[in-house]
PDB file of C-alpha atoms in Angstrom:
ATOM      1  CA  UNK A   1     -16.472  32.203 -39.894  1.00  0.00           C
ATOM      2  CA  UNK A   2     -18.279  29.946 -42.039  1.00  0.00           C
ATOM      3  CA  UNK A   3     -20.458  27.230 -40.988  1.00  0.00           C
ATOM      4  CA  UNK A   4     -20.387  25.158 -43.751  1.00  0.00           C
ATOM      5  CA  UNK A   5     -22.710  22.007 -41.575  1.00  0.00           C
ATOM      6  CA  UNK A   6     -25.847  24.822 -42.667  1.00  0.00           C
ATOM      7  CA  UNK A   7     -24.610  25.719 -46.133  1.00  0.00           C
ATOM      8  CA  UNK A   8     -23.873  22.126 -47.537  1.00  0.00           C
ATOM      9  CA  UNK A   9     -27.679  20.142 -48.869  1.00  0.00           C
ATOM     10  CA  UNK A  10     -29.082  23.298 -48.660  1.00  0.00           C
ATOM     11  CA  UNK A  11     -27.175  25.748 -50.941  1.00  0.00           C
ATOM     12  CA  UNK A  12     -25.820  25.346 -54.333  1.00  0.00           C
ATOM     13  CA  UNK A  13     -22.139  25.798 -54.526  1.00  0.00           C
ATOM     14  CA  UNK A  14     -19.721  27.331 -57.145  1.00  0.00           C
ATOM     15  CA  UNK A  15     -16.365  27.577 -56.859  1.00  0.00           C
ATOM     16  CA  UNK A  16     -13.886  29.740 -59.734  1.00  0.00           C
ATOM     17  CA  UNK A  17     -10.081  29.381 -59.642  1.00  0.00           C
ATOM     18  CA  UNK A  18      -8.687  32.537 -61.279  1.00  0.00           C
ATOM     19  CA  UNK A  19      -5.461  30.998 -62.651  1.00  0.00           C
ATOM     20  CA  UNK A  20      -2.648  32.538 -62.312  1.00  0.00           C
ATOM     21  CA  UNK A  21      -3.991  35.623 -60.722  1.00  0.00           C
ATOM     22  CA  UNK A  22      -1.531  37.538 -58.583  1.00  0.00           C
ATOM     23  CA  UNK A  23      -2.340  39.190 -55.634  1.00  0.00           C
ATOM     24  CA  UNK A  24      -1.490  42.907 -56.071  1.00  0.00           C
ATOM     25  CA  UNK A  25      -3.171  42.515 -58.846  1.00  0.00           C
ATOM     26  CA  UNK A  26      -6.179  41.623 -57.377  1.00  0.00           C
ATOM     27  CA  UNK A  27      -6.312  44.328 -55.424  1.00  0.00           C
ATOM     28  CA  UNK A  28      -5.686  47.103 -57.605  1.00  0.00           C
ATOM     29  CA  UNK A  29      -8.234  45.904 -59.728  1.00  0.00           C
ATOM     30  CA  UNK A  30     -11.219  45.739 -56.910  1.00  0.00           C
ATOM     31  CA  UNK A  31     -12.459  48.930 -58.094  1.00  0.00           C
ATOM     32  CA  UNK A  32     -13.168  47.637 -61.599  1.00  0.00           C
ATOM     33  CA  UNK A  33     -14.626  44.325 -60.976  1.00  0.00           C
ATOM     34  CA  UNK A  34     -18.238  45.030 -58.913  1.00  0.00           C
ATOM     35  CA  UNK A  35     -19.228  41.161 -59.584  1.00  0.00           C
ATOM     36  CA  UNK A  36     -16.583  39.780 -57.773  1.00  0.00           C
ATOM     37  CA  UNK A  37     -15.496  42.521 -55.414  1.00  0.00           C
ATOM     38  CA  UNK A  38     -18.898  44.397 -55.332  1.00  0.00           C
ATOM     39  CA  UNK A  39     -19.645  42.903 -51.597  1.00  0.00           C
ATOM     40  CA  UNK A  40     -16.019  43.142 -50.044  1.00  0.00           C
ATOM     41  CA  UNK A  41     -12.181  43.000 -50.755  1.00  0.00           C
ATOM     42  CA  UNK A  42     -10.065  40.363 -51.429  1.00  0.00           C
ATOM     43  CA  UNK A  43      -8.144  38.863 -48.580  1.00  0.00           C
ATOM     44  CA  UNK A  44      -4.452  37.803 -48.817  1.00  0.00           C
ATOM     45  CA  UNK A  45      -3.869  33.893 -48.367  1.00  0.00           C
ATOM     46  CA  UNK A  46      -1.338  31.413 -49.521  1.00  0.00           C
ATOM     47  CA  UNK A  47      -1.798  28.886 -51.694  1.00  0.00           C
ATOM     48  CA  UNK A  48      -1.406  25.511 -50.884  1.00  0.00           C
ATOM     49  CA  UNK A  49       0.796  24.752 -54.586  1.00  0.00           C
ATOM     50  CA  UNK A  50       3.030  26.489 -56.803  1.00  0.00           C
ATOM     51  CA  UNK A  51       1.035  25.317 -59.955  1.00  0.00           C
ATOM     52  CA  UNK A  52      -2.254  24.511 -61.331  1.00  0.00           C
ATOM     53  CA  UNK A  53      -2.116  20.763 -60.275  1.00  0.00           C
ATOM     54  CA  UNK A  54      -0.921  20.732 -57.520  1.00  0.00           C
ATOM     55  CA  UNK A  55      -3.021  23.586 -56.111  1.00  0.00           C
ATOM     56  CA  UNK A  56      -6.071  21.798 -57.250  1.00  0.00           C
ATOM     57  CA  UNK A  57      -5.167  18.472 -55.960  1.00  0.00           C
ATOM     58  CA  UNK A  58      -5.160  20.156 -52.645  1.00  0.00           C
ATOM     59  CA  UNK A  59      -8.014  21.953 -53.256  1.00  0.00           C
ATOM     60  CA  UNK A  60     -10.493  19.163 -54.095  1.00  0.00           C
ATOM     61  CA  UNK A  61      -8.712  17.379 -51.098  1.00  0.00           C
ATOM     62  CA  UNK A  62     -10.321  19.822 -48.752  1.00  0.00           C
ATOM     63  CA  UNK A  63      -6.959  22.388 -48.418  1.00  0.00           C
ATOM     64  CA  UNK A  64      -7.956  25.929 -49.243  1.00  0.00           C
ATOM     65  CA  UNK A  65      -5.863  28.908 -49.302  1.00  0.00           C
ATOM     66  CA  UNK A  66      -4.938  29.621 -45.892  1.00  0.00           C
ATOM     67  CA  UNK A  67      -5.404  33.193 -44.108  1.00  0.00           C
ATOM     68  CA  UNK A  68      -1.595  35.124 -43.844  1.00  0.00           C
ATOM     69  CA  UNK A  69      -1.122  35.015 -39.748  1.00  0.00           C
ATOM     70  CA  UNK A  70       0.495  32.868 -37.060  1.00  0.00           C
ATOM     71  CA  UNK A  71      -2.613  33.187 -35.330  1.00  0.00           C
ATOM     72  CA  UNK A  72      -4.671  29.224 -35.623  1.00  0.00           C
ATOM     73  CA  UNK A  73      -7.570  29.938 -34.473  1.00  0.00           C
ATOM     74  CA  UNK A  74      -8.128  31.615 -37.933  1.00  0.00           C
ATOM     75  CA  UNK A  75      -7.733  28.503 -40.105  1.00  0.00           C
ATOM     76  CA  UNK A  76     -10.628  27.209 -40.024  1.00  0.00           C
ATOM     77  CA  UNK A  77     -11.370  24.809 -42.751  1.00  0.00           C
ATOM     78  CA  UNK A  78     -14.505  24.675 -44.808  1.00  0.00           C
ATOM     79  CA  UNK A  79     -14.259  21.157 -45.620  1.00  0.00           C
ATOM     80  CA  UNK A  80     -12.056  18.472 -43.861  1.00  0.00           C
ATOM     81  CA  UNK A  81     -11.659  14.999 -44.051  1.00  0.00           C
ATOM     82  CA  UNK A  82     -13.395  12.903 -41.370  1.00  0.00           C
ATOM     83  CA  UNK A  83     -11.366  10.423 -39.051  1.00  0.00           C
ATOM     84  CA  UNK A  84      -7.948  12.013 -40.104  1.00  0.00           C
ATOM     85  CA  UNK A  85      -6.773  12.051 -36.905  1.00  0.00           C
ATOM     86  CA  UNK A  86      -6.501  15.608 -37.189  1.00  0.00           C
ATOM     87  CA  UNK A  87      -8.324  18.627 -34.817  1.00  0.00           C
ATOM     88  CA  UNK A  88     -11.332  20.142 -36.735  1.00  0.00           C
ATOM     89  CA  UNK A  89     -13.788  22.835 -35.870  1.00  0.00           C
ATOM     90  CA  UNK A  90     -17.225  22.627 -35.231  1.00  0.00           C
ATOM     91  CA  UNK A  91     -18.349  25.042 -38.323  1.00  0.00           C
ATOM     92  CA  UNK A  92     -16.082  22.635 -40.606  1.00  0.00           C
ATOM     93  CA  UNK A  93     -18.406  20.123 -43.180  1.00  0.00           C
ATOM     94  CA  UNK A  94     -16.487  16.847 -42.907  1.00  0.00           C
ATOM     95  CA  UNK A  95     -16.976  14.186 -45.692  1.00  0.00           C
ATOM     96  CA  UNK A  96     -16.300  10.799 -45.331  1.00  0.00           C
ATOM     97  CA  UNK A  97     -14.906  10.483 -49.318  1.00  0.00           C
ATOM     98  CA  UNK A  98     -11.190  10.500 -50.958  1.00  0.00           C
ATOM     99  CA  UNK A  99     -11.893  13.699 -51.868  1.00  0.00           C
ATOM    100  CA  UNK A 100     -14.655  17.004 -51.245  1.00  0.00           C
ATOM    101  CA  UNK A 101     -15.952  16.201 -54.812  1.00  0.00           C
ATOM    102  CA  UNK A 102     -17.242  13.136 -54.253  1.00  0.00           C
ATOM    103  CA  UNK A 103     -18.129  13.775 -51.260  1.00  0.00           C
ATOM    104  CA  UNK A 104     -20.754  16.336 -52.209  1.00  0.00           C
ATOM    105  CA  UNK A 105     -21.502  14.054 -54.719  1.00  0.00           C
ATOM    106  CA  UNK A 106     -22.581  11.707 -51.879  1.00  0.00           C
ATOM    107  CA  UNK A 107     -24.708  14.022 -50.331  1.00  0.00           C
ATOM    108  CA  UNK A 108     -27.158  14.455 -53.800  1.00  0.00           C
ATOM    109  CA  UNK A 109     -24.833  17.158 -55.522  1.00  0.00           C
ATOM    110  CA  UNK A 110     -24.277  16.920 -59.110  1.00  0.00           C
ATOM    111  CA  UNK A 111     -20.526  17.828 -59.375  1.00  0.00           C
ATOM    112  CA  UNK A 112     -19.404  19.517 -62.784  1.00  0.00           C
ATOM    113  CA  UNK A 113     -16.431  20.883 -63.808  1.00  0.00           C
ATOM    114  CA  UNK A 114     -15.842  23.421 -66.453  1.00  0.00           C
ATOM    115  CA  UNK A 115     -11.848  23.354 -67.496  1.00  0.00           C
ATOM    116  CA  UNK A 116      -9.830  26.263 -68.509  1.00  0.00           C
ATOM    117  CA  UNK A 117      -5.866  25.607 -68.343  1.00  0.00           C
ATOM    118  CA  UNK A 118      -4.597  22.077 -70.388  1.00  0.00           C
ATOM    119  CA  UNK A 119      -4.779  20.466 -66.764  1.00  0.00           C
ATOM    120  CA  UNK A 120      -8.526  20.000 -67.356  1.00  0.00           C
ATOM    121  CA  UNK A 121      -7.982  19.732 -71.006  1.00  0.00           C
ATOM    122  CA  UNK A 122      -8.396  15.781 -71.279  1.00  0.00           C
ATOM    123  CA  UNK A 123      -5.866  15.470 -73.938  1.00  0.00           C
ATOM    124  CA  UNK A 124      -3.656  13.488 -72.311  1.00  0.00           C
ATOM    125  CA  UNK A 125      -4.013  10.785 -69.594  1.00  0.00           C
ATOM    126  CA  UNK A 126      -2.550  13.752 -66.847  1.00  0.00           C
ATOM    127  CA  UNK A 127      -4.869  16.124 -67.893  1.00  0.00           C
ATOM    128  CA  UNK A 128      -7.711  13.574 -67.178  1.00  0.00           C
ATOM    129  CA  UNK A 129      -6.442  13.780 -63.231  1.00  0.00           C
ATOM    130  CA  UNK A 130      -8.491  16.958 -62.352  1.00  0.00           C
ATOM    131  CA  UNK A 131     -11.936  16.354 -64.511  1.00  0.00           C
ATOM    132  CA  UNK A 132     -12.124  13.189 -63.249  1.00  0.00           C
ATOM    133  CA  UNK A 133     -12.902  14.121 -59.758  1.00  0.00           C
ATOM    134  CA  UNK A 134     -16.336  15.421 -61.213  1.00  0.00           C
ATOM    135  CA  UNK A 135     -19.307  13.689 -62.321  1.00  0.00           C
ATOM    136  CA  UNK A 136     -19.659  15.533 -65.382  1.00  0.00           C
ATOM    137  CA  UNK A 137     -16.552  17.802 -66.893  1.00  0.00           C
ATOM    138  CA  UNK A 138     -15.956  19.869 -70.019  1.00  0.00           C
ATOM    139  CA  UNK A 139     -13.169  21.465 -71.916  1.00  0.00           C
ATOM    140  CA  UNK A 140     -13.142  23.049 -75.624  1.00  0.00           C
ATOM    141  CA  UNK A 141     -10.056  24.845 -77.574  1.00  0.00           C
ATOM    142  CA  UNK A 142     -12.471  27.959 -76.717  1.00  0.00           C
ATOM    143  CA  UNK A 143     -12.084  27.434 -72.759  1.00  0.00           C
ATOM    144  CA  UNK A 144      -8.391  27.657 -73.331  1.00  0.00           C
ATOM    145  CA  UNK A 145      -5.680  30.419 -72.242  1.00  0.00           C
ATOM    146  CA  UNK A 146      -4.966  31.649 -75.763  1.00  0.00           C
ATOM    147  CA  UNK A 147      -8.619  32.322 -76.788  1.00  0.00           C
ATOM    148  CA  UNK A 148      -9.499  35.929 -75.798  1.00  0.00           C
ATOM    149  CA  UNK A 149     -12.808  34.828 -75.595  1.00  0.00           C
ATOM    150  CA  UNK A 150     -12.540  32.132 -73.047  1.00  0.00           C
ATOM    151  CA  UNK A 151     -14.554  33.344 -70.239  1.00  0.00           C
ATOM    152  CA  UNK A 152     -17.004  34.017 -72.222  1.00  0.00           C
ATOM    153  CA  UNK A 153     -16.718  30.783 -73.680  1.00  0.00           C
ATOM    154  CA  UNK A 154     -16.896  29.171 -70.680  1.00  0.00           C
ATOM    155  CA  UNK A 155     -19.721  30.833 -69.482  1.00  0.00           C
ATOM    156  CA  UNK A 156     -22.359  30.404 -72.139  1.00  0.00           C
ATOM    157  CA  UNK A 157     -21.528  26.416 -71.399  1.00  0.00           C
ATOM    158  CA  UNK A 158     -22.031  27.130 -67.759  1.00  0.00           C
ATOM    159  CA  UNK A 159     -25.689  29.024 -68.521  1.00  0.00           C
ATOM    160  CA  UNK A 160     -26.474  25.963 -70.598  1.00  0.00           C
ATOM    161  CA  UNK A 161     -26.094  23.468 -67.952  1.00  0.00           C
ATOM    162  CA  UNK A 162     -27.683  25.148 -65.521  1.00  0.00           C
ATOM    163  CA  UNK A 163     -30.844  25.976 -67.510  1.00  0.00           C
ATOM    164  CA  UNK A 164     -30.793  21.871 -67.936  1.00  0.00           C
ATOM    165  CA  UNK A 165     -30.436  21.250 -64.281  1.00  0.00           C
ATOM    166  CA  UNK A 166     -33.639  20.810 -61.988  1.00  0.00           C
ATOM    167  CA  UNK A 167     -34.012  23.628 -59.200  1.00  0.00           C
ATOM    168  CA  UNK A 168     -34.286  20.662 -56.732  1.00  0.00           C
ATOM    169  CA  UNK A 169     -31.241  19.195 -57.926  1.00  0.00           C
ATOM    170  CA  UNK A 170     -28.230  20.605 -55.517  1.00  0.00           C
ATOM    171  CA  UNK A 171     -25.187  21.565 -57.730  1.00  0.00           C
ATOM    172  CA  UNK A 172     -21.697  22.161 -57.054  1.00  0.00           C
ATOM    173  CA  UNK A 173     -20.427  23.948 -59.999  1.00  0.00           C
ATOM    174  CA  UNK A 174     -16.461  24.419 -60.974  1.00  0.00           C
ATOM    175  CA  UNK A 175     -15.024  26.744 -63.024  1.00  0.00           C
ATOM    176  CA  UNK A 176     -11.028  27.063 -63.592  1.00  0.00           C
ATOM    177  CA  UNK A 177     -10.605  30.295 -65.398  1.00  0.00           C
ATOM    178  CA  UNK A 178      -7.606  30.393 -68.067  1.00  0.00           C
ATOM    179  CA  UNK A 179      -7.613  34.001 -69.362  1.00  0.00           C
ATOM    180  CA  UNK A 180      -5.625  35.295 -66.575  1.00  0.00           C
ATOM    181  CA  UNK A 181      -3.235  32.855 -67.162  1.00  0.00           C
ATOM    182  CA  UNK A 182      -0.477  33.734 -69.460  1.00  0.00           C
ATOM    183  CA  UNK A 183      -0.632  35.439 -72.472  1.00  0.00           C
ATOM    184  CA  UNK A 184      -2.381  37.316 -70.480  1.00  0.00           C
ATOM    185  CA  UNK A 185      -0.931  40.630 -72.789  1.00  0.00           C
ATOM    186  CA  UNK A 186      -3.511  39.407 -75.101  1.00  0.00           C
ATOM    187  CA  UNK A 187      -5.874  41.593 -73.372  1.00  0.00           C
ATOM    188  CA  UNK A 188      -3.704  44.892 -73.775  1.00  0.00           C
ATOM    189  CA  UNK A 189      -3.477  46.162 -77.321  1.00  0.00           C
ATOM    190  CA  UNK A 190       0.265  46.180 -78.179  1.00  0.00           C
ATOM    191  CA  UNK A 191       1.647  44.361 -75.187  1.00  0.00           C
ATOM    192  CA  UNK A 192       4.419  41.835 -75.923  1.00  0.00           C
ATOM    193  CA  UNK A 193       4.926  40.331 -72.157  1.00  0.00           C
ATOM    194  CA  UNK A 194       2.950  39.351 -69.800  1.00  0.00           C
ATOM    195  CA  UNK A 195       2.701  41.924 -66.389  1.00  0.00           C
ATOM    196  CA  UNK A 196       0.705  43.064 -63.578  1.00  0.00           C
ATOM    197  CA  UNK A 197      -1.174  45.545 -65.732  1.00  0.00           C
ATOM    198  CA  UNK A 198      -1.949  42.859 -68.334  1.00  0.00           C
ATOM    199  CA  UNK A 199      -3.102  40.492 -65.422  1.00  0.00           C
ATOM    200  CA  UNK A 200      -5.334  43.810 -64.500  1.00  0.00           C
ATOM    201  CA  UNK A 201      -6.535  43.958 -68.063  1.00  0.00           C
ATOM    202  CA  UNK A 202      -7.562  40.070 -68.400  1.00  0.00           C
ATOM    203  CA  UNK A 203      -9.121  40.222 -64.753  1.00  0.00           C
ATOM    204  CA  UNK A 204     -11.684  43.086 -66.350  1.00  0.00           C
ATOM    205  CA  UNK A 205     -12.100  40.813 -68.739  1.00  0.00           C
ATOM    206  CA  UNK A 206     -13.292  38.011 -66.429  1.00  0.00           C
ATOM    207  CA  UNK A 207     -14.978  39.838 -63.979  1.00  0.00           C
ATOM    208  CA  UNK A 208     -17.579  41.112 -66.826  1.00  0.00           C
ATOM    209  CA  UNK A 209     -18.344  37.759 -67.831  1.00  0.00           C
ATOM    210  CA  UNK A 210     -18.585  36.726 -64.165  1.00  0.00           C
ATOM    211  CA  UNK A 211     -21.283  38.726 -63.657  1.00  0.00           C
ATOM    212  CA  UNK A 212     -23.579  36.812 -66.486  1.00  0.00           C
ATOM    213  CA  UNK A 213     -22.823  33.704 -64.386  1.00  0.00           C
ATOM    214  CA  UNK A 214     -23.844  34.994 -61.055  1.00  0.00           C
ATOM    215  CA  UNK A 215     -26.563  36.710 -62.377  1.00  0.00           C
ATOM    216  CA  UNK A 216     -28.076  33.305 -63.719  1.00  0.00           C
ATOM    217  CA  UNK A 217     -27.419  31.644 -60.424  1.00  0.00           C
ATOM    218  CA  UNK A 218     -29.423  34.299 -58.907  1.00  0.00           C
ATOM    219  CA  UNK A 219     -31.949  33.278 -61.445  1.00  0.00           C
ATOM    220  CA  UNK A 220     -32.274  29.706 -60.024  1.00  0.00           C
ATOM    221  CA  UNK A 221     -33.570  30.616 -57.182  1.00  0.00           C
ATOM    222  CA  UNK A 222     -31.532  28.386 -54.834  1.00  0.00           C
ATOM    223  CA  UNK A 223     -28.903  30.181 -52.212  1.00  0.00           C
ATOM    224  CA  UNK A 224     -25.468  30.189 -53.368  1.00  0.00           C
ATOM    225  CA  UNK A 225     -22.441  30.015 -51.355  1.00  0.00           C
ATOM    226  CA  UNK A 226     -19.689  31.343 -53.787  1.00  0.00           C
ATOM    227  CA  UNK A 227     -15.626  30.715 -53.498  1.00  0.00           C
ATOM    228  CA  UNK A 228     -13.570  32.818 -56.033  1.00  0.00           C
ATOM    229  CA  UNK A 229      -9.825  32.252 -55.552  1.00  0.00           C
ATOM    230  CA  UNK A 230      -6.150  32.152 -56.841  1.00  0.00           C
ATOM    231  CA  UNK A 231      -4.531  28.624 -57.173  1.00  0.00           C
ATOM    232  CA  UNK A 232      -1.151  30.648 -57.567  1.00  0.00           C
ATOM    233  CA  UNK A 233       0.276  33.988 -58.607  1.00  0.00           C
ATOM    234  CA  UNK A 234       3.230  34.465 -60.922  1.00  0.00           C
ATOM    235  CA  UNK A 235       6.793  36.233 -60.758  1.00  0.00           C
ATOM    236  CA  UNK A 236       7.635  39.008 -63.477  1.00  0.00           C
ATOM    237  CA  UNK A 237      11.139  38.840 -62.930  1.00  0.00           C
ATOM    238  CA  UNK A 238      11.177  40.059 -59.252  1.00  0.00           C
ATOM    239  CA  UNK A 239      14.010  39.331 -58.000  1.00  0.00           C
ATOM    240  CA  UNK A 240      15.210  37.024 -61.216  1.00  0.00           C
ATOM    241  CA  UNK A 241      12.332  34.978 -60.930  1.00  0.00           C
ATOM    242  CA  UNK A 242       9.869  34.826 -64.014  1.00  0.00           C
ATOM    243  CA  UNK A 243       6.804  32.043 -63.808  1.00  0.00           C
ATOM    244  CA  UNK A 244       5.751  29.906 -61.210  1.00  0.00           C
ATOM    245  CA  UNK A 245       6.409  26.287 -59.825  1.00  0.00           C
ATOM    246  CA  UNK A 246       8.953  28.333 -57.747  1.00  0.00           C
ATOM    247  CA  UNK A 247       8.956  29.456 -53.792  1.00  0.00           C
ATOM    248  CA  UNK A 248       8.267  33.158 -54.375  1.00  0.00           C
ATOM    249  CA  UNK A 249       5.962  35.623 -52.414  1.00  0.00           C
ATOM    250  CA  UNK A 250       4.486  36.600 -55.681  1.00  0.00           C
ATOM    251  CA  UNK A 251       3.759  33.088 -56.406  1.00  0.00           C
ATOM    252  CA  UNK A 252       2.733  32.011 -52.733  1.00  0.00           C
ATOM    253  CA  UNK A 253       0.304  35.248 -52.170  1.00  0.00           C
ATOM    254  CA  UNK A 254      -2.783  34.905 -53.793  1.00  0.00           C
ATOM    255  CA  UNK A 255      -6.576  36.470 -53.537  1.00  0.00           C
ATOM    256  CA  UNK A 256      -9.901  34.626 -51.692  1.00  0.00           C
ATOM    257  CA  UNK A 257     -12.742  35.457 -51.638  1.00  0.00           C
ATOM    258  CA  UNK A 258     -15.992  34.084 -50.357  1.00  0.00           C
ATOM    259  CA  UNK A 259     -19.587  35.572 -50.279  1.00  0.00           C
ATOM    260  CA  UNK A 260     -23.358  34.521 -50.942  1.00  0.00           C
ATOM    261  CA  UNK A 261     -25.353  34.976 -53.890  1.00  0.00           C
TER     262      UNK A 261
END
């Protein structure tokens, strides 16, 4: 487990949603991404929504992707919600806040948010839900899910900010990746639909850029305690079912991962 009491003030923190990212496809793919899967395997959880807001409301409310098993004792939150009424553990960083955001925020992190999917796009009062959790937040048509570039994108505006933020100043950094999200056959010469292997392709993809981010955390200097998740998988007609927003184990089942810089 995770104390997160003696990782919050003294590490930075950056936390990637891989939207849209299945599970099995996760998996098969470990031996292709070393950035993200370079220091262990991905561990099955569900997700706490069937779609991008939802998950993320949760999320920034605290509720993580919680481990597959009956057994309690291994839900342990990293962040809860003080004076909730509800039982916590003693490793478990409680913030007094609406919201895990701003409650970093309240102990000296600057919070910023780097959009992918139109949820973070700004566009549109909804899509203005999400960003405006953060202190600063930032989405381009390059971040988006039809750019084959995105990550990359994404990325470059990531190195920038950090290279403009103090090494004293404590960060929490959040990236929602769009290039796994559908068309994700983009990333496969020829494809016409969207699949497991295309998922595979764009997670290559990702995982390659990734490694340009971590490598510039490194760079900082500062510890970082790293989530890299799912905020829901998608169904490719198993069973009849095709998308998400639907109660489906290939929807429900998603990849976590978390690890130190």
């Amino acid at each position: 487990m995770t104390d997160m009491n003696a990782i919050v003030g003294s590490h930075d923190l950056l936390m990637i949603t891989l939207d849209t990212l299945r599970y099995d496809a996760a998996v098969l793919e470990e031996a292709n991404c070393p950035n993200l899967c370079g220091s262990g395997s991905w561990e099955k959880r569900h997700t706490p929504g069937s779609f991008t807001y939802a998950a993320h409301h949760a999320f920034f409310g605290g509720f993580l992707p919680t481990p597959v098993t009956t057994d309690k004792s291994q839900h342990v939150r990293l962040f809860h919600s003080r004076n909730t009424g509800m039982k916590t553990h003693p490793d478990t960083w409680l913030f007094d806040t609406p919201d895990v955001v701003s409650g970093l925020a309240a102990e000296g992190y600057r919070t910023v948010c780097i959009g992918g999917v139109i949820f973070f796009s700004k566009k549109v009062p909804l899509a203005r839900v999400l960003p405006g959790y953060f202190q600063h937040s930032y989405w381009r048509m390059t971040f988006g899910v039809t750019n084959p570039r995105s990550t990359e994108h994404q990325v470059n505006h990531a190195l920038k900010l950090l290279k403009d933020t103090p090494q004293d100043q404590r960060l929490f950094m959040f990236l929602n990746v769009s290039a796994i999200h559908g068309p994700s056959h983009i990333f496969v010469p020829g494809a016409r639909k969207d699949s497991v292997d295309t998922q595979r392709a764009a997670l290559r993809y990702v995982d390659g850029e990734l490694g340009r981010l971590f490598d510039a955390f490194r760079q900082r200097g500062n510890p970082v305690f790293c989530l890299a998740f799912s905020d829901h998988g998608e169904a490719f007609g198993e069973e009849g079912y095709h998308g998400h927003r639907l109660a489906h184990e290939t929807v429900w089942n998603v990849p976590y991962r978390e690890f130190f810089l």
